[in-house]
Short mmCIF file of C-alpha atoms in Angstrom, two decimals:
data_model
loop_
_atom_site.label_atom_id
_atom_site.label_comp_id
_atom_site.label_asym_id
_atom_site.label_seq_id
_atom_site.Cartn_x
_atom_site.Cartn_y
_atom_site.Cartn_z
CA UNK Q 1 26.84 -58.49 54.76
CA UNK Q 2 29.70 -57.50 52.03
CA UNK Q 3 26.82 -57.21 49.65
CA UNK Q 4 24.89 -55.14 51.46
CA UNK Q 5 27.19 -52.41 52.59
CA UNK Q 6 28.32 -52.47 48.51
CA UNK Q 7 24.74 -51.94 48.07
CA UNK Q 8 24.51 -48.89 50.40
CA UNK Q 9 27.73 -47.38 49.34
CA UNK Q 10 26.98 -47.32 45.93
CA UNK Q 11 23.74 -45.95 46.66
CA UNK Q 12 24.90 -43.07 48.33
CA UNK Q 13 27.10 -42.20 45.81
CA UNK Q 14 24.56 -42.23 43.13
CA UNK Q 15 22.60 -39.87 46.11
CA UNK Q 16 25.52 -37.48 45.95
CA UNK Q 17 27.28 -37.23 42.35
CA UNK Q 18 25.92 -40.03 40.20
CA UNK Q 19 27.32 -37.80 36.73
CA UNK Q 20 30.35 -38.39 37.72
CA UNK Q 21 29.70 -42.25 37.80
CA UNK Q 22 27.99 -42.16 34.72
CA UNK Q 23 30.08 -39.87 32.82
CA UNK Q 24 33.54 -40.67 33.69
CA UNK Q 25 34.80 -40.93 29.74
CA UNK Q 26 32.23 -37.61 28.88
CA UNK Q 27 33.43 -34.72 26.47
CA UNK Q 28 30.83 -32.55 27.81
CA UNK Q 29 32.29 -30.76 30.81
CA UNK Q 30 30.36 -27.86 32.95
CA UNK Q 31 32.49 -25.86 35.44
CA UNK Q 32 31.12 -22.80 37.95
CA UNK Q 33 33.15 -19.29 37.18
CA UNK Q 34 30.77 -16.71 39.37
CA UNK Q 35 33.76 -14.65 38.94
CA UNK Q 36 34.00 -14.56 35.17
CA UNK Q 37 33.35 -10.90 33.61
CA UNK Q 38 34.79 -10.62 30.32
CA UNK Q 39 34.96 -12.62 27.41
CA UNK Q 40 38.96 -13.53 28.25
CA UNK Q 41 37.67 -14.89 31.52
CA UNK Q 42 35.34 -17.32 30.32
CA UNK Q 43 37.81 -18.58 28.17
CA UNK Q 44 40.76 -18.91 30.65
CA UNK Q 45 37.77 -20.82 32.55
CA UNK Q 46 37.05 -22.87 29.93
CA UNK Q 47 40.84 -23.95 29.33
CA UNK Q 48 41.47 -24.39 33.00
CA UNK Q 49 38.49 -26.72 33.42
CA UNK Q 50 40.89 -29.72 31.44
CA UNK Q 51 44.01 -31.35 31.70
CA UNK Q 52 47.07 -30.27 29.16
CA UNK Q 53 46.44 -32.29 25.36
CA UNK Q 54 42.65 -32.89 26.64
CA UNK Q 55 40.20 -31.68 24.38
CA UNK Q 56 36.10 -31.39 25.20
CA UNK Q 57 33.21 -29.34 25.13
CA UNK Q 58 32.95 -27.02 27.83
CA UNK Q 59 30.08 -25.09 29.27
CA UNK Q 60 31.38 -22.15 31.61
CA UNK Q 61 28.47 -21.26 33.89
CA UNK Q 62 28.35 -18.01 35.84
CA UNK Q 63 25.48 -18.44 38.58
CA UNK Q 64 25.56 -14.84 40.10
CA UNK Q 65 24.43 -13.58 36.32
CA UNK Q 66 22.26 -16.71 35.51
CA UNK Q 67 25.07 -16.64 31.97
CA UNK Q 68 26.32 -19.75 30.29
CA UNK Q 69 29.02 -19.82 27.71
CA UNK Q 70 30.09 -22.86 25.43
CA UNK Q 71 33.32 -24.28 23.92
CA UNK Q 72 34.99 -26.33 22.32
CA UNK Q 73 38.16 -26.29 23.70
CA UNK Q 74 42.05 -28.65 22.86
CA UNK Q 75 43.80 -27.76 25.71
CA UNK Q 76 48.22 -27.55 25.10
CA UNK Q 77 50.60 -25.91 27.06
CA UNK Q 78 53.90 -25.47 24.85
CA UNK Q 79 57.62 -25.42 27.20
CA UNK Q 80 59.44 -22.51 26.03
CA UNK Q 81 63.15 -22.28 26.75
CA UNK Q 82 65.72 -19.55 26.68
CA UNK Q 83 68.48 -22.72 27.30
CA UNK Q 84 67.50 -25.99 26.50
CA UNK Q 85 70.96 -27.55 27.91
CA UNK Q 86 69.38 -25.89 31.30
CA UNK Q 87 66.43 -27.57 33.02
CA UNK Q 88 63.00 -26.20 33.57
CA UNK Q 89 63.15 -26.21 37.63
CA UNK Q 90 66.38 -23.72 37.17
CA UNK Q 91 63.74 -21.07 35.99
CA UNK Q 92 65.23 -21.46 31.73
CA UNK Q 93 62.29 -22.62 30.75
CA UNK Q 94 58.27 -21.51 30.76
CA UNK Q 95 55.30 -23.03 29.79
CA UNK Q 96 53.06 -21.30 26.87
CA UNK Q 97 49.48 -21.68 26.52
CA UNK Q 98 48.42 -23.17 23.29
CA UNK Q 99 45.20 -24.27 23.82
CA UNK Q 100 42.64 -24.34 20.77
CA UNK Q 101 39.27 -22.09 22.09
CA UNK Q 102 36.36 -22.24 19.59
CA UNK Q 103 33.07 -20.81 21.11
CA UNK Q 104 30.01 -22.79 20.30
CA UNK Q 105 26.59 -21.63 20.29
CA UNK Q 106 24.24 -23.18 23.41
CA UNK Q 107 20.66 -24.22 22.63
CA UNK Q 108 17.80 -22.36 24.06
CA UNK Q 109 16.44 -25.83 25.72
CA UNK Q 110 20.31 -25.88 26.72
CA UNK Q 111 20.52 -22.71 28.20
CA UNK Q 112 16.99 -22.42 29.85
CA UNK Q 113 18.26 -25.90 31.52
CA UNK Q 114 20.94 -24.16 33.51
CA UNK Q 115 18.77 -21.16 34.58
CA UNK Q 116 16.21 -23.25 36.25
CA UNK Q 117 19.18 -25.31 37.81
CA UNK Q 118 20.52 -22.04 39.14
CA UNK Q 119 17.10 -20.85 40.34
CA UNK Q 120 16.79 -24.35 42.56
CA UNK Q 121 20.35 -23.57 43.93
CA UNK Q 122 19.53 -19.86 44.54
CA UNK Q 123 16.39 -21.02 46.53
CA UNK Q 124 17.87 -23.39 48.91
CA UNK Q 125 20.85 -20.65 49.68
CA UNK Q 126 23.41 -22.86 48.29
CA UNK Q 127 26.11 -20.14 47.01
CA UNK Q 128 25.70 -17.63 50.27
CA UNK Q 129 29.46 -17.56 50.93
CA UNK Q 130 31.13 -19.03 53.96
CA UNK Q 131 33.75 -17.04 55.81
CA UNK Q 132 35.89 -18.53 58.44
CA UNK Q 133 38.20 -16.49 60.59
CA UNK Q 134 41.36 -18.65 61.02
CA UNK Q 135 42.81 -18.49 64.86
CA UNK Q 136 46.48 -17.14 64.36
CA UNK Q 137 48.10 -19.82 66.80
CA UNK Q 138 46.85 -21.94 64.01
CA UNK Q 139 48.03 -19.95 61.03
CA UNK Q 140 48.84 -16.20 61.18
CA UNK Q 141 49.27 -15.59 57.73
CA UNK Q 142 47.96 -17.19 54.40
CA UNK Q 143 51.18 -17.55 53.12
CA UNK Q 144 51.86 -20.33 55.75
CA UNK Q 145 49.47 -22.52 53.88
CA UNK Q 146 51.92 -22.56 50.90
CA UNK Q 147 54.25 -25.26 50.37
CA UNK Q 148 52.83 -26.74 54.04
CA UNK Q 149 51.47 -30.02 53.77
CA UNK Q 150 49.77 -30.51 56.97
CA UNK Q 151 48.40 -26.65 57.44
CA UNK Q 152 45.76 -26.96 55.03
CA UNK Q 153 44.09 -29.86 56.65
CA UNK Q 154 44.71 -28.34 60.01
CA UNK Q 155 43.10 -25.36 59.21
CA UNK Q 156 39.75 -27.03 58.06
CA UNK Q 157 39.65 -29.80 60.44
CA UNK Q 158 39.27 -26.73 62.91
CA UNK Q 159 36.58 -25.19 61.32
CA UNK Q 160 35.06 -28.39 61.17
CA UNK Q 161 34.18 -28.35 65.04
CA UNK Q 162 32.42 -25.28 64.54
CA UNK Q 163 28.15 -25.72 63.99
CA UNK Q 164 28.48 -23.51 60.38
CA UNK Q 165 30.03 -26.68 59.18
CA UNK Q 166 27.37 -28.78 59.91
CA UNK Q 167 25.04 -26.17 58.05
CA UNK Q 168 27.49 -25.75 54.44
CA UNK Q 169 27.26 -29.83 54.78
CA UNK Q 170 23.53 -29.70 54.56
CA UNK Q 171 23.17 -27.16 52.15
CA UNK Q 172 26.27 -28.71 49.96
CA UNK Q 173 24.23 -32.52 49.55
CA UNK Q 174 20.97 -30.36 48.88
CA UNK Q 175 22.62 -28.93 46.28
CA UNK Q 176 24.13 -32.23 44.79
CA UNK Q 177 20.28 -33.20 44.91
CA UNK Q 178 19.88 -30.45 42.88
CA UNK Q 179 22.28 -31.07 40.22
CA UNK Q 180 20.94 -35.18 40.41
CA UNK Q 181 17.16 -33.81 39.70
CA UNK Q 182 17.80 -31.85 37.29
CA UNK Q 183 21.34 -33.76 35.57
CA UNK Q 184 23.49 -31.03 35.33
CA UNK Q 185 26.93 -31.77 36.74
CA UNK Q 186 29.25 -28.79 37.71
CA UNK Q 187 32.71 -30.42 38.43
CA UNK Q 188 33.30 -27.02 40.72
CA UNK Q 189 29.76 -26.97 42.33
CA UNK Q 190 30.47 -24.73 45.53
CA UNK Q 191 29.76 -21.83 47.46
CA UNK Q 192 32.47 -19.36 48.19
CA UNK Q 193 34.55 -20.11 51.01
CA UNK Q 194 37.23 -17.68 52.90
CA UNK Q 195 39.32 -18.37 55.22
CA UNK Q 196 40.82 -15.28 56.84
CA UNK Q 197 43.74 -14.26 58.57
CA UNK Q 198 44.87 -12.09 61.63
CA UNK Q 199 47.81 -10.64 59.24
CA UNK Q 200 44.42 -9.55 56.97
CA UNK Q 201 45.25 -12.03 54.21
CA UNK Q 202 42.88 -14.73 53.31
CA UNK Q 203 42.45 -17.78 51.39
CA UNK Q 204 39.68 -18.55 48.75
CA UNK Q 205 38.44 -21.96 48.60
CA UNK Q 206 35.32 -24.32 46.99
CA UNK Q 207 34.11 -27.70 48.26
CA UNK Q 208 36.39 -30.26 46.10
CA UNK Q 209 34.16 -33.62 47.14
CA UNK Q 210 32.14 -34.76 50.35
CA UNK Q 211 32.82 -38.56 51.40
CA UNK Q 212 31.49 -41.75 52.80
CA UNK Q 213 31.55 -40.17 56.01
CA UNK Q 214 29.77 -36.98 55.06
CA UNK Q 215 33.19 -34.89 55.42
CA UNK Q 216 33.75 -32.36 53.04
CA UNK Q 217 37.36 -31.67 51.30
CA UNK Q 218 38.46 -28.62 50.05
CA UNK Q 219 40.69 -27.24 47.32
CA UNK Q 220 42.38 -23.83 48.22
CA UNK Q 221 42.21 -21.76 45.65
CA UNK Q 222 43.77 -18.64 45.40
CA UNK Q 223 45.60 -16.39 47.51
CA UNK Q 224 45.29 -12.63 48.62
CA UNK Q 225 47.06 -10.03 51.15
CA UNK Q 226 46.69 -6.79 52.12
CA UNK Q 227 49.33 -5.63 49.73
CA UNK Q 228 47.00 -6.25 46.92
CA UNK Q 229 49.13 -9.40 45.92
CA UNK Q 230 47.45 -12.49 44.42
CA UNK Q 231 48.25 -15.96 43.81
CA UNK Q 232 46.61 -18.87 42.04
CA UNK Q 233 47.48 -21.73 43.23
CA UNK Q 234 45.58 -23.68 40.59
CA UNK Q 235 48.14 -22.62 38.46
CA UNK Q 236 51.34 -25.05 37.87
CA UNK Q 237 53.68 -24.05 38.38
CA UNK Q 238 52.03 -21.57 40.75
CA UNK Q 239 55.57 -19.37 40.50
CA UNK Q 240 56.64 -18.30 37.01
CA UNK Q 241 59.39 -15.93 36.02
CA UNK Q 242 58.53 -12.34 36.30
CA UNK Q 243 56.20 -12.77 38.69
CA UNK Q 244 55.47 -9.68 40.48
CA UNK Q 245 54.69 -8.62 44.53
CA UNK Q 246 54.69 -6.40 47.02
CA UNK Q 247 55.52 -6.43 51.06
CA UNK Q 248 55.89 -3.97 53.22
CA UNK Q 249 59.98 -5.07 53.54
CA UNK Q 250 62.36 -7.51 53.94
CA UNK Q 251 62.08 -8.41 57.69
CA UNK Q 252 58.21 -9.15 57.28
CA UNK Q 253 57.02 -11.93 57.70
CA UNK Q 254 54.51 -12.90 55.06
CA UNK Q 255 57.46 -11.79 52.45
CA UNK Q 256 60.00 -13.87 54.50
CA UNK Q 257 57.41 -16.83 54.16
CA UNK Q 258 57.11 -15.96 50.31
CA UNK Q 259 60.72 -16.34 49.75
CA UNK Q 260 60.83 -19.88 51.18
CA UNK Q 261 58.26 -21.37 49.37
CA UNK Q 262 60.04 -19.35 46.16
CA UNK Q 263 63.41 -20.83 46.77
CA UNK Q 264 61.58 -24.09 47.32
CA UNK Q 265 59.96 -24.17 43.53
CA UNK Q 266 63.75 -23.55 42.13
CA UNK Q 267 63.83 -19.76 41.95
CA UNK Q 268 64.56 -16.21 43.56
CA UNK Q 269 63.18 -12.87 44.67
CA UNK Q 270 64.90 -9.82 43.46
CA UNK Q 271 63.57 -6.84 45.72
CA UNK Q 272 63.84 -3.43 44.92
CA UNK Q 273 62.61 -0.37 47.59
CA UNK Q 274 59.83 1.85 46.84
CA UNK Q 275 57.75 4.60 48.57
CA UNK Q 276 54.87 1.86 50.40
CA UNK Q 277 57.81 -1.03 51.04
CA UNK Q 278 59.22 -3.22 48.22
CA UNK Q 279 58.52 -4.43 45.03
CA UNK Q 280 59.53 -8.16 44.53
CA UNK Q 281 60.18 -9.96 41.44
CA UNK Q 282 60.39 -13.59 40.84
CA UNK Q 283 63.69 -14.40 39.04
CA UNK Q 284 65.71 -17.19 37.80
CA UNK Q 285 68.52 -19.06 40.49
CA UNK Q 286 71.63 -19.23 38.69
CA UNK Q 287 74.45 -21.93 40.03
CA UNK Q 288 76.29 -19.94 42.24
CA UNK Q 289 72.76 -19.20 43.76
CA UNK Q 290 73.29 -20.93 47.25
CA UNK Q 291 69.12 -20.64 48.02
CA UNK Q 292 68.13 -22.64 45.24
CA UNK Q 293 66.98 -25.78 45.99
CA UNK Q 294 65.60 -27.17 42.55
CA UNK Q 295 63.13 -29.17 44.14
CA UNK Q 296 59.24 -27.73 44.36
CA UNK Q 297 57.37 -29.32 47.38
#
């Protein structure tokens, strides 16, 4: 009986993402950037597609404009310190890109490989984006989900009882039947998904995996308000000095949320008044700074 259920597990997973099993030590990499525009944003794709001192070839594939662009890419991120007797989590020190980004030309055969693979994916509907509104007694405010480590997971296990979820599942393994058929792997593979919020903010998101029990898992993305703000939470650390926001004052909530989670990474918002509210700016905590906790969640 062991054997068999082996048997059927591993043959699901080859159903669902058998790349990854075959190319787990790969320097080829492809990742999905539907948002990439300019030549600086394929890059920053490109680099954010490895880990820090990892170095591989990756293709940055824009589906909405049927574009793929190639690199060779050493990815390093350098610690720069204004006091190096002062730890990083005080808010002395920054991290520095200096990542290696050589463009490479793609192959005709290469690049006519991932047009047909986005034509299959266009015909079956898979990147029509999903948006969810999110029920304020669950979350009011997008900047709940920051720093929360149950909020998250609350917030898409409700949206899981709703029959759209049942549909993204469906089109989300058709499109991993896709990417089998035709063996291209996009580590991102996913359609758009928003969550939005009563205070008007919202959450981007992409499928991160779908298991054993046909449950998909997410990986919140970035973050935007209606004060134009934006935050990427892909980024670490997602709060760097100089960081700049706005909210409508002190007493709101989404800023007093904001300020938490800041104080939580090891630094501190300096506000200043202006004509629409305030302008906030991430600082460094000094050690007569009471709020800083020097501890990120």
């Amino acid at each position: 009986m062991k054997v068999l259920i082996s048997i059927s597990v591993f043959s699901f997973l080859m159903q669902i993402c058998p790349p990854v099993m075959a190319n787990v030590f790969n320097t080829v990499v492809s990742v999905q950037c539907n948002e990439c525009v300019s030549s600086d944003d394929y890059r920053v794709a490109a680099i954010s597609a490895l880990r820090d001192r990892e170095q591989k070839v990756v293709n940055v594939v824009n589906f909405n404009e049927f574009d793929v662009r190639k690199f060779d890419v050493k990815k390093l991120q350098v610690e720069v310190c204004s006091d190096y007797s002062k730890s990083a989590t005080k808010g002395f020190c920054r991290m520095e890109d200096g990542s290696i980004v050589k463009p490479l030309k793609l192959t005709n055969i290469a690049r006519e490989q991932f047009i047909l693979f986005a034509e299959e994916l266009y015909q079956i509907d898979f990147f029509q984006p999903i948006n969810i509104s999110v029920d304020y007694q669950v979350a009011g405010s997008a900047w709940e989900l920051i720093g929360s480590g149950y909020l998250p997971n609350k917030v898409s296990d409700t949206w899981r009882q709703q029959s759209e979820y049942s549909d993204l599942v469906n089109r989300y393994k058709h499109g991993m039947q896709v990417s089998y058929q035709t063996g291209i792997f996009v580590t991102n593979l996913s359609p758009k998904i928003v969550y939005r919020f009563s205070d008007e903010s919202q959450f981007n998101s992409e499928v991160d995996m779908i298991d054993m029990d046909e449950q998909l898992h997410y990986k919140f993305i970035a973050l935007q308000d209606e004060h134009n703000n934006f935050l990427d939470i892909a980024e670490d650390p997602i709060f760097t000095l100089g960081d700049k926001f706005q909210f409508e004052s002190q007493q709101s909530e989404d800023y007093m949320v904001m300020k938490k989670v800041v104080e939580a990474y090891g630094f501190m918002t300096e506000s200043k008044a202006t004509l629409s509210g305030i302008a906030v700016t991430i600082v460094a905590c000094t050690s007569s700074d009471n709020p800083c906790q020097y501890s990120a969640f």
